[in-house]
Amino acid sequence: MSPGLLIVVSGPAGVGKGTVVRRLTERNRDIVFSVSATSRTPRQGEVDGKNYYFISREKFEDMIKNDQLIEWVEYCNNYYGTPKELVFREIENGNIVLLEIEVEGAINIKKKYPDCVLCFILPPDFEELENRLRGRGTETEDAVRGRLARAKEELQLISKYDYLIINDNVEDAAERFKCVILAEKMKTARNKSLIDKYQNI
Ligand code: 5GP
């Protein structure tokens, strides 16, 4: 088992997972956010290399061919994928790596790395999600409808996740998320060196 911890977080568009994740990484320096690559165009305010690596479809297809991604999907007509390099390096260094990816990718990661932890962020209810998504005002009505339809599909798969975290407000959701990470770090199976230490006294 690797010394670090791989945490995968998903949640429907508009649930506020980006904000929760930011709150967590800002306050916990040992939690490293894995920046994904995508072929979608940046939204206003998004920064290349921080929110995503914004690349062309051709460049993305090259990354697939060169085996540079742990996983990738085509989601709402755009490619999204997790570059291997940072994830492996940081886990090797004992850090907690956080991937923010959609459900298909999350389930693929769990198959490949069964000791990763899958967390799903839920809205308090579906109406709230609709309001938040429209309120964001970053997408056309068609895109909003597409994302809501996709959200309903994603919600069908939440039983495959290890933890469900309700985002009723960012502060509480980030705190709950932190509790999950702490508990996971203390699991007996992740602490073989402690077992050795105390069984050899
Ligand atoms: P958005 O366009 O709203 O930034 O992201 C759309 C969806 O793609 C979100 O559910 C987000 O979590 C997911 N996503 C972002 N990066 C990746 C990735 O590297 N792999 C996968 N499978 N999904 C991703």
Coordinates of C-alpha atoms and ligand atoms in Angstrom, one line a residue:
M1 CA 0.0 0.0 0.0
S2 CA 1.3 3.4 -0.9
P3 CA 2.1 5.9 1.9
G4 CA -0.2 8.7 0.7
L5 CA -3.9 8.7 0.1
L6 CA -5.9 9.0 -3.1
I7 CA -9.3 10.8 -2.6
V8 CA -11.7 11.0 -5.5
V9 CA -14.5 13.5 -5.2
S10 CA -17.5 13.8 -7.6
G11 CA -20.8 15.6 -7.5
P12 CA -23.2 17.1 -10.0
A13 CA -22.4 20.4 -11.8
G14 CA -23.5 23.3 -9.6
V15 CA -23.2 21.4 -6.3
G16 CA -20.3 23.6 -5.3
K17 CA -17.6 20.8 -5.1
G18 CA -15.0 23.2 -6.5
T19 CA -15.5 25.6 -3.6
V20 CA -15.5 22.8 -1.0
V21 CA -12.3 21.4 -2.4
R22 CA -10.7 24.8 -2.5
R23 CA -11.6 25.4 1.1
L24 CA -10.0 22.1 2.0
T25 CA -6.8 22.5 0.0
E26 CA -6.2 26.1 1.2
R27 CA -6.3 25.0 4.8
N28 CA -4.5 21.7 4.6
R29 CA -1.1 21.9 2.8
D30 CA -0.7 18.1 2.7
I31 CA -3.8 17.9 0.5
V32 CA -2.8 18.3 -3.2
F33 CA -5.3 19.0 -5.9
S34 CA -4.7 17.2 -9.1
V35 CA -5.2 19.5 -12.1
S36 CA -7.0 17.7 -14.9
A37 CA -6.5 18.2 -18.6
T38 CA -9.6 19.2 -20.7
S39 CA -10.5 20.1 -24.2
R40 CA -13.3 22.4 -23.1
T41 CA -12.8 26.2 -23.3
P42 CA -12.1 28.1 -20.1
R43 CA -15.0 29.8 -18.3
Q44 CA -14.6 33.3 -17.2
G45 CA -12.0 33.5 -14.4
E46 CA -10.6 30.1 -14.9
V47 CA -6.8 29.9 -15.1
D48 CA -4.8 27.5 -17.2
G49 CA -2.7 25.2 -15.0
K50 CA -4.8 26.0 -11.9
N51 CA -8.3 25.0 -12.7
Y52 CA -7.4 22.8 -15.6
Y53 CA -4.8 22.4 -18.3
F54 CA -6.8 23.7 -21.2
I55 CA -5.6 21.8 -24.3
S56 CA -6.9 21.1 -27.8
R57 CA -8.7 17.8 -28.7
E58 CA -5.6 16.8 -30.7
K59 CA -3.2 17.4 -27.8
F60 CA -5.6 15.4 -25.6
E61 CA -5.7 12.5 -28.0
D62 CA -1.9 12.6 -28.0
M63 CA -1.9 12.3 -24.2
I64 CA -4.2 9.2 -24.5
K65 CA -1.9 7.6 -27.1
N66 CA 1.2 8.3 -25.0
D67 CA -0.4 6.7 -21.9
Q68 CA 0.0 10.0 -19.9
L69 CA -3.5 9.8 -18.2
I70 CA -4.7 7.6 -15.3
E71 CA -8.2 7.8 -16.7
W72 CA -10.2 10.0 -19.1
V73 CA -13.8 10.4 -20.3
E74 CA -15.7 12.3 -22.9
Y75 CA -18.3 14.3 -20.9
C76 CA -20.8 16.7 -22.5
N77 CA -18.8 16.7 -25.7
N78 CA -15.4 17.5 -24.1
Y79 CA -12.5 15.4 -23.0
Y80 CA -11.4 15.4 -19.4
G81 CA -8.6 13.3 -17.9
T82 CA -6.2 13.0 -15.0
P83 CA -2.5 13.3 -15.8
K84 CA -0.4 10.5 -14.2
E85 CA 2.7 12.3 -13.2
L86 CA 1.6 14.5 -10.2
V87 CA -0.7 11.8 -8.7
F88 CA 2.0 9.1 -8.5
R89 CA 4.7 11.6 -7.3
E90 CA 2.6 13.1 -4.5
I91 CA 1.3 9.8 -3.2
E92 CA 4.8 8.4 -3.2
N93 CA 5.8 11.5 -1.1
G94 CA 3.1 10.6 1.4
N95 CA 0.7 13.4 0.5
I96 CA -3.1 13.2 0.0
V97 CA -4.1 13.7 -3.6
L98 CA -7.5 14.9 -4.4
L99 CA -9.1 14.2 -7.8
E100 CA -12.3 16.1 -8.7
I101 CA -13.8 13.9 -11.5
E102 CA -17.2 12.7 -12.7
V103 CA -18.6 9.3 -11.8
E104 CA -17.5 7.2 -14.7
G105 CA -13.9 8.2 -14.1
A106 CA -14.3 7.7 -10.3
I107 CA -15.6 4.2 -10.7
N108 CA -12.7 3.4 -13.2
I109 CA -10.2 4.7 -10.7
K110 CA -11.7 2.5 -7.9
K111 CA -11.3 -0.6 -10.0
K112 CA -7.7 0.2 -10.7
Y113 CA -6.8 1.5 -7.2
P114 CA -9.2 -0.2 -4.7
D115 CA -7.7 1.6 -1.7
C116 CA -8.7 5.0 -3.0
V117 CA -11.6 6.7 -1.3
L118 CA -14.7 7.8 -3.3
C119 CA -16.6 10.8 -1.9
F120 CA -19.7 12.2 -3.5
I121 CA -21.0 15.7 -2.7
L122 CA -24.7 16.1 -2.7
P123 CA -26.9 19.2 -2.8
P124 CA -29.5 19.5 0.1
D125 CA -32.1 18.7 -2.6
F126 CA -32.4 18.6 -6.4
E127 CA -34.3 22.0 -6.7
E128 CA -31.4 23.7 -4.9
L129 CA -29.1 22.2 -7.5
E130 CA -31.2 23.6 -10.4
N131 CA -31.2 27.1 -8.8
R132 CA -27.5 27.1 -8.2
L133 CA -26.8 25.9 -11.8
R134 CA -29.0 28.6 -13.4
G135 CA -27.8 31.2 -10.9
R136 CA -24.2 30.6 -11.9
G137 CA -25.1 32.1 -15.3
T138 CA -22.1 30.6 -17.1
E139 CA -23.9 28.2 -19.4
T140 CA -26.7 28.4 -22.0
E141 CA -30.1 27.0 -21.1
D142 CA -29.4 24.0 -23.3
A143 CA -26.1 23.3 -21.5
V144 CA -27.9 23.7 -18.1
R145 CA -30.5 21.2 -19.2
G146 CA -27.8 18.8 -20.4
R147 CA -26.0 19.1 -17.1
L148 CA -29.2 18.5 -15.0
A149 CA -29.9 15.4 -17.1
R150 CA -26.4 14.2 -16.5
A151 CA -26.8 15.0 -12.8
K152 CA -29.8 12.7 -12.6
E153 CA -27.8 9.9 -14.2
E154 CA -24.9 10.5 -11.8
L155 CA -27.1 10.3 -8.8
Q156 CA -28.1 6.8 -9.8
L157 CA -24.5 5.7 -9.0
I158 CA -24.0 7.2 -5.6
S159 CA -24.3 3.8 -3.8
K160 CA -20.9 3.0 -5.3
Y161 CA -19.2 5.8 -3.3
D162 CA -17.6 5.3 0.1
Y163 CA -18.9 8.6 1.6
L164 CA -21.8 11.0 0.8
I165 CA -21.2 14.6 1.9
I166 CA -24.1 17.1 1.8
N167 CA -23.1 20.6 0.8
D168 CA -25.7 22.7 2.7
N169 CA -23.0 25.2 3.4
V170 CA -19.4 25.2 2.3
E171 CA -17.9 25.5 5.8
D172 CA -19.7 22.5 7.2
A173 CA -19.2 20.4 4.0
A174 CA -15.4 21.1 4.0
E175 CA -15.3 20.1 7.7
R176 CA -17.2 16.9 7.1
F177 CA -14.8 16.1 4.2
K178 CA -11.9 16.7 6.5
C179 CA -13.3 14.3 9.0
V180 CA -13.5 11.6 6.3
I181 CA -9.9 12.1 5.4
L182 CA -8.8 12.0 9.0
A183 CA -10.7 8.8 9.6
E184 CA -9.3 7.2 6.4
K185 CA -5.8 8.0 7.5
M186 CA -6.3 6.3 10.8
K187 CA -7.6 3.1 9.3
T188 CA -5.7 0.0 10.6
A189 CA -5.1 -1.2 7.0
R190 CA -3.3 2.1 6.2
N191 CA -1.1 1.9 9.2
K192 CA 1.0 -1.2 8.8
S193 CA 4.1 0.5 10.3
L194 CA 2.2 1.2 13.5
I195 CA 1.1 -2.4 13.7
D196 CA 4.7 -3.6 13.2
K197 CA 6.0 -1.1 15.8
Y198 CA 3.6 -2.1 18.6
Q199 CA 3.6 -5.8 17.9
N200 CA 7.4 -6.0 18.1
I201 CA 7.8 -4.4 21.6
Ligands
5GP1 P1 -16.7 21.2 -15.7 O1 -16.8 21.4 -17.1 O2 -17.9 21.6 -14.9 O3 -15.4 21.8 -15.1 O4 -16.5 19.6 -15.4 C1 -17.4 18.7 -15.9 C2 -17.2 17.4 -15.1 O5 -16.0 16.8 -15.5 C3 -17.2 17.5 -13.6 O6 -18.1 16.5 -13.1 C4 -15.8 17.3 -13.2 O7 -15.7 16.7 -11.9 C5 -15.4 16.3 -14.3 N1 -13.9 16.2 -14.5 C6 -13.0 17.2 -14.3 N2 -11.8 16.7 -14.5 C7 -11.9 15.4 -14.8 C8 -11.0 14.3 -15.1 O8 -9.8 14.5 -15.1 N3 -11.5 13.1 -15.3 C9 -12.9 12.8 -15.3 N4 -13.3 11.6 -15.5 N5 -13.7 13.8 -15.0 C10 -13.3 15.1 -14.8

